[in-house]
Amino acid sequence: MTTPTALLTPAVGDPTAAVHAAGVGKVFSTKDGEVTALAGVDLDVAAGEFVSLIGPSGCGKSTLLRLIADLDAPTSGTLEIFGKPARRARIDQDYGIAFQQAGLLPWRTVAANIALPLELHKTAAAERAARVDELLALVGLEDFADRYPDQLSGGMQQRVAIARSLAARPKLLLMDEPFGALDEMTRERLQGELARIAAETGAAVVFVTHSIPEAVFLSDRVVVMSPRPGRITDVVDTRADGPRDETLRESPAYFARVTAVREALHGAPLTRANER
Ligand code: ADP
Ligand code: MG
């Protein structure tokens, strides 16, 4: 039996849908003419759902995330965050952001950078300090609370940015290759932490990566994109049966999902053979 699509697609203005994008397009005007970064993007992310965007460089992953975060405006289509226009959601600080560049304030210590969203949310000082300690422990930077960003390695700065994005316990996290600058061991540890945090807090996550295993490990769904213009070409269901822990990385079901995403991204081996 097929489920009526009305039940699967959140209605416009639905406050329970973390992200609702319909027909979203983005055209940049440059001195060399127009660049269509995105065309006809339809994407719904349910509350508590973990969705990764994957695709080759230049397919519009960062652009889509920036539009969701209201750091730029779409040229066409509609975008809603928890049923609100993207602008309103930004003003209400409905989401946490961690991008490729850590984007820390150089004049603030590590602890003060992490505390920033809590200050904006007017969290009381004692609670703020406790939360900052908790987050420092989470990203393994307990001993660096009083350092300044330029005293840290790139990977450590990125961990501060991740802690900051989680500080106010947002119901939506927007992350653009947040683990790209980390060594493999730190990266796997933080992937595990992020999976646990997302499950525990029930936060929805839109996560940009170009790592297939990372997308599959973390996500309920992997959205595959292609460039020129950036479009969604496939959506792979990567829901796990159990917790996303180290056992998952070695399970046959996980390998099958990695293969499914790889084939969606590069074309199935059969298709390629047919093209020759
Ligand atoms: P991805 O994150 O998937 O690598 P981007 O979203 O950064 O891709 O870029 C998508 C396309 O839009 C690329 O062709 C890129 O050059 C172009 N683009 C992105 N931002 C701008 C901008 N501010 N001005 C002009 N072109 C842009
Ligand atoms: Mg990008």
PDB file of N, CA, C and O in Angstrom, residues 81-149:
ATOM      1  N   ILE A  81      11.783  27.394   7.889  1.00  0.00           N
ATOM      2  CA  ILE A  81      12.458  26.711   8.985  1.00  0.00           C
ATOM      3  C   ILE A  81      11.458  26.666  10.139  1.00  0.00           C
ATOM      4  O   ILE A  81      11.022  27.729  10.598  1.00  0.00           O
ATOM      5  N   PHE A  82      11.092  25.483  10.557  1.00  0.00           N
ATOM      6  CA  PHE A  82      10.045  25.311  11.576  1.00  0.00           C
ATOM      7  C   PHE A  82       8.801  26.142  11.230  1.00  0.00           C
ATOM      8  O   PHE A  82       8.199  26.787  12.092  1.00  0.00           O
ATOM      9  N   GLY A  83       8.453  26.136   9.948  1.00  0.00           N
ATOM     10  CA  GLY A  83       7.245  26.830   9.497  1.00  0.00           C
ATOM     11  C   GLY A  83       7.370  28.339   9.401  1.00  0.00           C
ATOM     12  O   GLY A  83       6.398  29.031   9.134  1.00  0.00           O
ATOM     13  N   LYS A  84       8.594  28.858   9.627  1.00  0.00           N
ATOM     14  CA  LYS A  84       8.802  30.308   9.566  1.00  0.00           C
ATOM     15  C   LYS A  84       9.647  30.657   8.349  1.00  0.00           C
ATOM     16  O   LYS A  84      10.461  29.857   7.918  1.00  0.00           O
ATOM     17  N   PRO A  85       9.522  31.891   7.855  1.00  0.00           N
ATOM     18  CA  PRO A  85      10.471  32.333   6.830  1.00  0.00           C
ATOM     19  C   PRO A  85      11.900  32.255   7.388  1.00  0.00           C
ATOM     20  O   PRO A  85      12.100  32.435   8.596  1.00  0.00           O
ATOM     21  N   ALA A  86      12.872  31.975   6.505  1.00  0.00           N
ATOM     22  CA  ALA A  86      14.260  31.796   6.945  1.00  0.00           C
ATOM     23  C   ALA A  86      14.767  32.992   7.759  1.00  0.00           C
ATOM     24  O   ALA A  86      15.494  32.836   8.744  1.00  0.00           O
ATOM     25  N   ARG A  87      14.345  34.186   7.366  1.00  0.00           N
ATOM     26  CA  ARG A  87      14.781  35.405   8.064  1.00  0.00           C
ATOM     27  C   ARG A  87      14.343  35.402   9.528  1.00  0.00           C
ATOM     28  O   ARG A  87      15.117  35.690  10.438  1.00  0.00           O
ATOM     29  N   ARG A  88      13.068  35.024   9.748  1.00  0.00           N
ATOM     30  CA  ARG A  88      12.500  34.980  11.100  1.00  0.00           C
ATOM     31  C   ARG A  88      13.252  33.953  11.957  1.00  0.00           C
ATOM     32  O   ARG A  88      13.603  34.199  13.105  1.00  0.00           O
ATOM     33  N   ALA A  89      13.519  32.788  11.349  1.00  0.00           N
ATOM     34  CA  ALA A  89      14.200  31.716  12.081  1.00  0.00           C
ATOM     35  C   ALA A  89      15.610  32.157  12.484  1.00  0.00           C
ATOM     36  O   ALA A  89      16.097  31.812  13.558  1.00  0.00           O
ATOM     37  N   ARG A  90      16.252  32.955  11.622  1.00  0.00           N
ATOM     38  CA  ARG A  90      17.596  33.444  11.962  1.00  0.00           C
ATOM     39  C   ARG A  90      17.524  34.413  13.142  1.00  0.00           C
ATOM     40  O   ARG A  90      18.299  34.312  14.094  1.00  0.00           O
ATOM     41  N   ILE A  91      16.560  35.327  13.077  1.00  0.00           N
ATOM     42  CA  ILE A  91      16.411  36.300  14.165  1.00  0.00           C
ATOM     43  C   ILE A  91      16.094  35.580  15.484  1.00  0.00           C
ATOM     44  O   ILE A  91      16.617  35.928  16.537  1.00  0.00           O
ATOM     45  N   ASP A  92      15.268  34.537  15.398  1.00  0.00           N
ATOM     46  CA  ASP A  92      14.891  33.771  16.601  1.00  0.00           C
ATOM     47  C   ASP A  92      15.990  32.789  17.039  1.00  0.00           C
ATOM     48  O   ASP A  92      15.826  32.087  18.029  1.00  0.00           O
ATOM     49  N   GLN A  93      17.071  32.717  16.268  1.00  0.00           N
ATOM     50  CA  GLN A  93      18.177  31.785  16.551  1.00  0.00           C
ATOM     51  C   GLN A  93      17.679  30.366  16.760  1.00  0.00           C
ATOM     52  O   GLN A  93      17.947  29.727  17.779  1.00  0.00           O
ATOM     53  N   ASP A  94      16.910  29.912  15.780  1.00  0.00           N
ATOM     54  CA  ASP A  94      16.324  28.576  15.861  1.00  0.00           C
ATOM     55  C   ASP A  94      17.312  27.457  15.536  1.00  0.00           C
ATOM     56  O   ASP A  94      16.984  26.291  15.665  1.00  0.00           O
ATOM     57  N   TYR A  95      18.504  27.811  15.099  1.00  0.00           N
ATOM     58  CA  TYR A  95      19.459  26.765  14.731  1.00  0.00           C
ATOM     59  C   TYR A  95      20.884  27.142  15.146  1.00  0.00           C
ATOM     60  O   TYR A  95      21.195  28.313  15.383  1.00  0.00           O
ATOM     61  N   GLY A  96      21.727  26.115  15.247  1.00  0.00           N
ATOM     62  CA  GLY A  96      23.152  26.312  15.474  1.00  0.00           C
ATOM     63  C   GLY A  96      23.891  26.067  14.167  1.00  0.00           C
ATOM     64  O   GLY A  96      23.448  25.252  13.357  1.00  0.00           O
ATOM     65  N   ILE A  97      24.980  26.768  13.985  1.00  0.00           N
ATOM     66  CA  ILE A  97      25.736  26.672  12.734  1.00  0.00           C
ATOM     67  C   ILE A  97      27.190  26.295  13.000  1.00  0.00           C
ATOM     68  O   ILE A  97      27.819  26.860  13.890  1.00  0.00           O
ATOM     69  N   ALA A  98      27.715  25.352  12.239  1.00  0.00           N
ATOM     70  CA  ALA A  98      29.160  25.085  12.245  1.00  0.00           C
ATOM     71  C   ALA A  98      29.596  24.883  10.802  1.00  0.00           C
ATOM     72  O   ALA A  98      29.159  23.942  10.144  1.00  0.00           O
ATOM     73  N   PHE A  99      30.400  25.796  10.312  1.00  0.00           N
ATOM     74  CA  PHE A  99      30.834  25.744   8.923  1.00  0.00           C
ATOM     75  C   PHE A  99      32.305  25.357   8.815  1.00  0.00           C
ATOM     76  O   PHE A  99      33.001  25.219   9.824  1.00  0.00           O
ATOM     77  N   GLN A 100      32.764  25.217   7.558  1.00  0.00           N
ATOM     78  CA  GLN A 100      34.148  24.816   7.271  1.00  0.00           C
ATOM     79  C   GLN A 100      35.157  25.696   8.003  1.00  0.00           C
ATOM     80  O   GLN A 100      36.104  25.212   8.584  1.00  0.00           O
ATOM     81  N   GLN A 101      34.934  26.995   7.902  1.00  0.00           N
ATOM     82  CA  GLN A 101      35.778  27.934   8.619  1.00  0.00           C
ATOM     83  C   GLN A 101      35.219  28.036  10.028  1.00  0.00           C
ATOM     84  O   GLN A 101      34.023  28.240  10.191  1.00  0.00           O
ATOM     85  N   ALA A 102      36.069  27.896  11.020  1.00  0.00           N
ATOM     86  CA  ALA A 102      35.576  27.889  12.397  1.00  0.00           C
ATOM     87  C   ALA A 102      34.833  29.195  12.723  1.00  0.00           C
ATOM     88  O   ALA A 102      33.828  29.177  13.421  1.00  0.00           O
ATOM     89  N   GLY A 103      35.317  30.320  12.181  1.00  0.00           N
ATOM     90  CA  GLY A 103      34.619  31.591  12.381  1.00  0.00           C
ATOM     91  C   GLY A 103      34.533  32.021  13.831  1.00  0.00           C
ATOM     92  O   GLY A 103      33.500  32.515  14.278  1.00  0.00           O
ATOM     93  N   LEU A 104      35.632  31.838  14.571  1.00  0.00           N
ATOM     94  CA  LEU A 104      35.639  32.229  15.987  1.00  0.00           C
ATOM     95  C   LEU A 104      35.988  33.702  16.125  1.00  0.00           C
ATOM     96  O   LEU A 104      36.631  34.280  15.247  1.00  0.00           O
ATOM     97  N   LEU A 105      35.568  34.302  17.220  1.00  0.00           N
ATOM     98  CA  LEU A 105      35.940  35.692  17.490  1.00  0.00           C
ATOM     99  C   LEU A 105      37.322  35.688  18.125  1.00  0.00           C
ATOM    100  O   LEU A 105      37.520  35.119  19.203  1.00  0.00           O
ATOM    101  N   PRO A 106      38.329  36.300  17.452  1.00  0.00           N
ATOM    102  CA  PRO A 106      39.717  36.189  17.888  1.00  0.00           C
ATOM    103  C   PRO A 106      39.998  36.845  19.240  1.00  0.00           C
ATOM    104  O   PRO A 106      40.947  36.471  19.919  1.00  0.00           O
ATOM    105  N   TRP A 107      39.149  37.809  19.624  1.00  0.00           N
ATOM    106  CA  TRP A 107      39.386  38.528  20.879  1.00  0.00           C
ATOM    107  C   TRP A 107      38.703  37.857  22.066  1.00  0.00           C
ATOM    108  O   TRP A 107      38.794  38.315  23.193  1.00  0.00           O
ATOM    109  N   ARG A 108      38.006  36.755  21.815  1.00  0.00           N
ATOM    110  CA  ARG A 108      37.348  36.019  22.898  1.00  0.00           C
ATOM    111  C   ARG A 108      38.085  34.712  23.146  1.00  0.00           C
ATOM    112  O   ARG A 108      38.563  34.082  22.203  1.00  0.00           O
ATOM    113  N   THR A 109      38.143  34.300  24.404  1.00  0.00           N
ATOM    114  CA  THR A 109      38.743  33.009  24.714  1.00  0.00           C
ATOM    115  C   THR A 109      37.859  31.893  24.165  1.00  0.00           C
ATOM    116  O   THR A 109      36.729  32.137  23.733  1.00  0.00           O
ATOM    117  N   VAL A 110      38.397  30.673  24.217  1.00  0.00           N
ATOM    118  CA  VAL A 110      37.638  29.494  23.806  1.00  0.00           C
ATOM    119  C   VAL A 110      36.309  29.439  24.569  1.00  0.00           C
ATOM    120  O   VAL A 110      35.234  29.315  23.980  1.00  0.00           O
ATOM    121  N   ALA A 111      36.378  29.565  25.886  1.00  0.00           N
ATOM    122  CA  ALA A 111      35.162  29.495  26.703  1.00  0.00           C
ATOM    123  C   ALA A 111      34.172  30.596  26.324  1.00  0.00           C
ATOM    124  O   ALA A 111      32.967  30.340  26.217  1.00  0.00           O
ATOM    125  N   ALA A 112      34.690  31.807  26.086  1.00  0.00           N
ATOM    126  CA  ALA A 112      33.803  32.928  25.759  1.00  0.00           C
ATOM    127  C   ALA A 112      33.195  32.786  24.367  1.00  0.00           C
ATOM    128  O   ALA A 112      32.078  33.240  24.115  1.00  0.00           O
ATOM    129  N   ASN A 113      33.939  32.136  23.454  1.00  0.00           N
ATOM    130  CA  ASN A 113      33.370  31.861  22.130  1.00  0.00           C
ATOM    131  C   ASN A 113      32.212  30.871  22.251  1.00  0.00           C
ATOM    132  O   ASN A 113      31.152  31.060  21.642  1.00  0.00           O
ATOM    133  N   ILE A 114      32.419  29.823  23.052  1.00  0.00           N
ATOM    134  CA  ILE A 114      31.371  28.804  23.206  1.00  0.00           C
ATOM    135  C   ILE A 114      30.145  29.397  23.909  1.00  0.00           C
ATOM    136  O   ILE A 114      29.009  29.021  23.639  1.00  0.00           O
ATOM    137  N   ALA A 115      30.408  30.367  24.806  1.00  0.00           N
ATOM    138  CA  ALA A 115      29.318  30.959  25.591  1.00  0.00           C
ATOM    139  C   ALA A 115      28.462  31.933  24.780  1.00  0.00           C
ATOM    140  O   ALA A 115      27.355  32.291  25.211  1.00  0.00           O
ATOM    141  N   LEU A 116      28.957  32.341  23.613  1.00  0.00           N
ATOM    142  CA  LEU A 116      28.278  33.402  22.856  1.00  0.00           C
ATOM    143  C   LEU A 116      26.783  33.140  22.607  1.00  0.00           C
ATOM    144  O   LEU A 116      25.947  34.001  22.926  1.00  0.00           O
ATOM    145  N   PRO A 117      26.405  31.971  22.061  1.00  0.00           N
ATOM    146  CA  PRO A 117      24.963  31.741  21.827  1.00  0.00           C
ATOM    147  C   PRO A 117      24.161  31.780  23.127  1.00  0.00           C
ATOM    148  O   PRO A 117      23.005  32.179  23.122  1.00  0.00           O
ATOM    149  N   LEU A 118      24.805  31.385  24.247  1.00  0.00           N
ATOM    150  CA  LEU A 118      24.101  31.384  25.535  1.00  0.00           C
ATOM    151  C   LEU A 118      23.872  32.811  26.009  1.00  0.00           C
ATOM    152  O   LEU A 118      22.835  33.133  26.591  1.00  0.00           O
ATOM    153  N   GLU A 119      24.841  33.683  25.735  1.00  0.00           N
ATOM    154  CA  GLU A 119      24.667  35.107  26.070  1.00  0.00           C
ATOM    155  C   GLU A 119      23.525  35.693  25.249  1.00  0.00           C
ATOM    156  O   GLU A 119      22.684  36.435  25.770  1.00  0.00           O
ATOM    157  N   LEU A 120      23.497  35.340  23.956  1.00  0.00           N
ATOM    158  CA  LEU A 120      22.436  35.861  23.084  1.00  0.00           C
ATOM    159  C   LEU A 120      21.073  35.357  23.532  1.00  0.00           C
ATOM    160  O   LEU A 120      20.069  36.034  23.384  1.00  0.00           O
ATOM    161  N   HIS A 121      21.048  34.143  24.100  1.00  0.00           N
ATOM    162  CA  HIS A 121      19.796  33.581  24.613  1.00  0.00           C
ATOM    163  C   HIS A 121      19.516  34.032  26.048  1.00  0.00           C
ATOM    164  O   HIS A 121      18.578  33.557  26.672  1.00  0.00           O
ATOM    165  N   LYS A 122      20.373  34.880  26.584  1.00  0.00           N
ATOM    166  CA  LYS A 122      20.224  35.414  27.935  1.00  0.00           C
ATOM    167  C   LYS A 122      20.170  34.316  29.009  1.00  0.00           C
ATOM    168  O   LYS A 122      19.402  34.378  29.975  1.00  0.00           O
ATOM    169  N   THR A 123      21.008  33.302  28.840  1.00  0.00           N
ATOM    170  CA  THR A 123      21.137  32.243  29.838  1.00  0.00           C
ATOM    171  C   THR A 123      21.864  32.813  31.065  1.00  0.00           C
ATOM    172  O   THR A 123      22.839  33.554  30.907  1.00  0.00           O
ATOM    173  N   ALA A 124      21.411  32.480  32.256  1.00  0.00           N
ATOM    174  CA  ALA A 124      22.011  32.987  33.493  1.00  0.00           C
ATOM    175  C   ALA A 124      23.477  32.550  33.597  1.00  0.00           C
ATOM    176  O   ALA A 124      23.848  31.472  33.117  1.00  0.00           O
ATOM    177  N   ALA A 125      24.309  33.395  34.222  1.00  0.00           N
ATOM    178  CA  ALA A 125      25.763  33.191  34.245  1.00  0.00           C
ATOM    179  C   ALA A 125      26.183  31.823  34.779  1.00  0.00           C
ATOM    180  O   ALA A 125      27.052  31.165  34.198  1.00  0.00           O
ATOM    181  N   ALA A 126      25.592  31.375  35.869  1.00  0.00           N
ATOM    182  CA  ALA A 126      25.993  30.098  36.481  1.00  0.00           C
ATOM    183  C   ALA A 126      25.691  28.932  35.541  1.00  0.00           C
ATOM    184  O   ALA A 126      26.528  28.044  35.338  1.00  0.00           O
ATOM    185  N   GLU A 127      24.521  28.968  34.962  1.00  0.00           N
ATOM    186  CA  GLU A 127      24.107  27.908  34.033  1.00  0.00           C
ATOM    187  C   GLU A 127      25.001  27.925  32.792  1.00  0.00           C
ATOM    188  O   GLU A 127      25.400  26.880  32.270  1.00  0.00           O
ATOM    189  N   ARG A 128      25.359  29.144  32.374  1.00  0.00           N
ATOM    190  CA  ARG A 128      26.212  29.325  31.202  1.00  0.00           C
ATOM    191  C   ARG A 128      27.575  28.687  31.445  1.00  0.00           C
ATOM    192  O   ARG A 128      28.080  27.929  30.622  1.00  0.00           O
ATOM    193  N   ALA A 129      28.147  28.956  32.612  1.00  0.00           N
ATOM    194  CA  ALA A 129      29.472  28.420  32.941  1.00  0.00           C
ATOM    195  C   ALA A 129      29.438  26.889  32.981  1.00  0.00           C
ATOM    196  O   ALA A 129      30.352  26.222  32.484  1.00  0.00           O
ATOM    197  N   ALA A 130      28.374  26.341  33.557  1.00  0.00           N
ATOM    198  CA  ALA A 130      28.252  24.880  33.656  1.00  0.00           C
ATOM    199  C   ALA A 130      28.137  24.262  32.270  1.00  0.00           C
ATOM    200  O   ALA A 130      28.772  23.244  31.971  1.00  0.00           O
ATOM    201  N   ARG A 131      27.354  24.908  31.433  1.00  0.00           N
ATOM    202  CA  ARG A 131      27.148  24.399  30.073  1.00  0.00           C
ATOM    203  C   ARG A 131      28.451  24.465  29.272  1.00  0.00           C
ATOM    204  O   ARG A 131      28.787  23.545  28.526  1.00  0.00           O
ATOM    205  N   VAL A 132      29.199  25.542  29.441  1.00  0.00           N
ATOM    206  CA  VAL A 132      30.475  25.687  28.724  1.00  0.00           C
ATOM    207  C   VAL A 132      31.436  24.573  29.144  1.00  0.00           C
ATOM    208  O   VAL A 132      32.091  23.946  28.308  1.00  0.00           O
ATOM    209  N   ASP A 133      31.493  24.266  30.443  1.00  0.00           N
ATOM    210  CA  ASP A 133      32.351  23.182  30.936  1.00  0.00           C
ATOM    211  C   ASP A 133      31.972  21.850  30.301  1.00  0.00           C
ATOM    212  O   ASP A 133      32.834  21.064  29.886  1.00  0.00           O
ATOM    213  N   GLU A 134      30.672  21.617  30.241  1.00  0.00           N
ATOM    214  CA  GLU A 134      30.143  20.381  29.659  1.00  0.00           C
ATOM    215  C   GLU A 134      30.561  20.260  28.189  1.00  0.00           C
ATOM    216  O   GLU A 134      31.012  19.205  27.738  1.00  0.00           O
ATOM    217  N   LEU A 135      30.457  21.376  27.458  1.00  0.00           N
ATOM    218  CA  LEU A 135      30.782  21.374  26.033  1.00  0.00           C
ATOM    219  C   LEU A 135      32.281  21.235  25.806  1.00  0.00           C
ATOM    220  O   LEU A 135      32.722  20.564  24.873  1.00  0.00           O
ATOM    221  N   LEU A 136      33.076  21.871  26.677  1.00  0.00           N
ATOM    222  CA  LEU A 136      34.533  21.746  26.572  1.00  0.00           C
ATOM    223  C   LEU A 136      34.945  20.287  26.726  1.00  0.00           C
ATOM    224  O   LEU A 136      35.795  19.782  25.993  1.00  0.00           O
ATOM    225  N   ALA A 137      34.305  19.603  27.661  1.00  0.00           N
ATOM    226  CA  ALA A 137      34.600  18.186  27.882  1.00  0.00           C
ATOM    227  C   ALA A 137      34.181  17.359  26.670  1.00  0.00           C
ATOM    228  O   ALA A 137      34.905  16.464  26.225  1.00  0.00           O
ATOM    229  N   LEU A 138      33.046  17.706  26.136  1.00  0.00           N
ATOM    230  CA  LEU A 138      32.509  16.969  24.986  1.00  0.00           C
ATOM    231  C   LEU A 138      33.468  16.987  23.803  1.00  0.00           C
ATOM    232  O   LEU A 138      33.670  15.974  23.138  1.00  0.00           O
ATOM    233  N   VAL A 139      34.082  18.138  23.541  1.00  0.00           N
ATOM    234  CA  VAL A 139      34.984  18.231  22.388  1.00  0.00           C
ATOM    235  C   VAL A 139      36.453  18.080  22.799  1.00  0.00           C
ATOM    236  O   VAL A 139      37.359  18.311  22.000  1.00  0.00           O
ATOM    237  N   GLY A 140      36.678  17.684  24.067  1.00  0.00           N
ATOM    238  CA  GLY A 140      38.030  17.377  24.519  1.00  0.00           C
ATOM    239  C   GLY A 140      38.939  18.585  24.639  1.00  0.00           C
ATOM    240  O   GLY A 140      40.141  18.496  24.367  1.00  0.00           O
ATOM    241  N   LEU A 141      38.390  19.732  25.041  1.00  0.00           N
ATOM    242  CA  LEU A 141      39.211  20.939  25.149  1.00  0.00           C
ATOM    243  C   LEU A 141      39.173  21.536  26.561  1.00  0.00           C
ATOM    244  O   LEU A 141      39.328  22.748  26.735  1.00  0.00           O
ATOM    245  N   GLU A 142      38.999  20.677  27.564  1.00  0.00           N
ATOM    246  CA  GLU A 142      38.915  21.154  28.956  1.00  0.00           C
ATOM    247  C   GLU A 142      40.102  22.024  29.332  1.00  0.00           C
ATOM    248  O   GLU A 142      39.961  22.994  30.075  1.00  0.00           O
ATOM    249  N   ASP A 143      41.288  21.687  28.824  1.00  0.00           N
ATOM    250  CA  ASP A 143      42.501  22.399  29.230  1.00  0.00           C
ATOM    251  C   ASP A 143      42.755  23.672  28.428  1.00  0.00           C
ATOM    252  O   ASP A 143      43.781  24.332  28.608  1.00  0.00           O
ATOM    253  N   PHE A 144      41.816  24.002  27.528  1.00  0.00           N
ATOM    254  CA  PHE A 144      42.078  25.134  26.630  1.00  0.00           C
ATOM    255  C   PHE A 144      41.051  26.254  26.767  1.00  0.00           C
ATOM    256  O   PHE A 144      41.002  27.154  25.942  1.00  0.00           O
ATOM    257  N   ALA A 145      40.278  26.219  27.851  1.00  0.00           N
ATOM    258  CA  ALA A 145      39.174  27.173  28.047  1.00  0.00           C
ATOM    259  C   ALA A 145      39.633  28.628  27.950  1.00  0.00           C
ATOM    260  O   ALA A 145      38.925  29.470  27.405  1.00  0.00           O
ATOM    261  N   ASP A 146      40.838  28.916  28.473  1.00  0.00           N
ATOM    262  CA  ASP A 146      41.285  30.307  28.551  1.00  0.00           C
ATOM    263  C   ASP A 146      42.213  30.722  27.413  1.00  0.00           C
ATOM    264  O   ASP A 146      42.738  31.830  27.407  1.00  0.00           O
ATOM    265  N   ARG A 147      42.417  29.811  26.460  1.00  0.00           N
ATOM    266  CA  ARG A 147      43.246  30.160  25.305  1.00  0.00           C
ATOM    267  C   ARG A 147      42.447  31.000  24.320  1.00  0.00           C
ATOM    268  O   ARG A 147      41.220  31.024  24.362  1.00  0.00           O
ATOM    269  N   TYR A 148      43.191  31.635  23.394  1.00  0.00           N
ATOM    270  CA  TYR A 148      42.549  32.388  22.325  1.00  0.00           C
ATOM    271  C   TYR A 148      42.638  31.567  21.038  1.00  0.00           C
ATOM    272  O   TYR A 148      43.551  30.738  20.886  1.00  0.00           O
ATOM    273  N   PRO A 149      41.703  31.780  20.099  1.00  0.00           N
ATOM    274  CA  PRO A 149      41.669  30.969  18.880  1.00  0.00           C
ATOM    275  C   PRO A 149      43.015  30.848  18.168  1.00  0.00           C
ATOM    276  O   PRO A 149      43.371  29.756  17.706  1.00  0.00           O
TER     277      PRO A 149
END
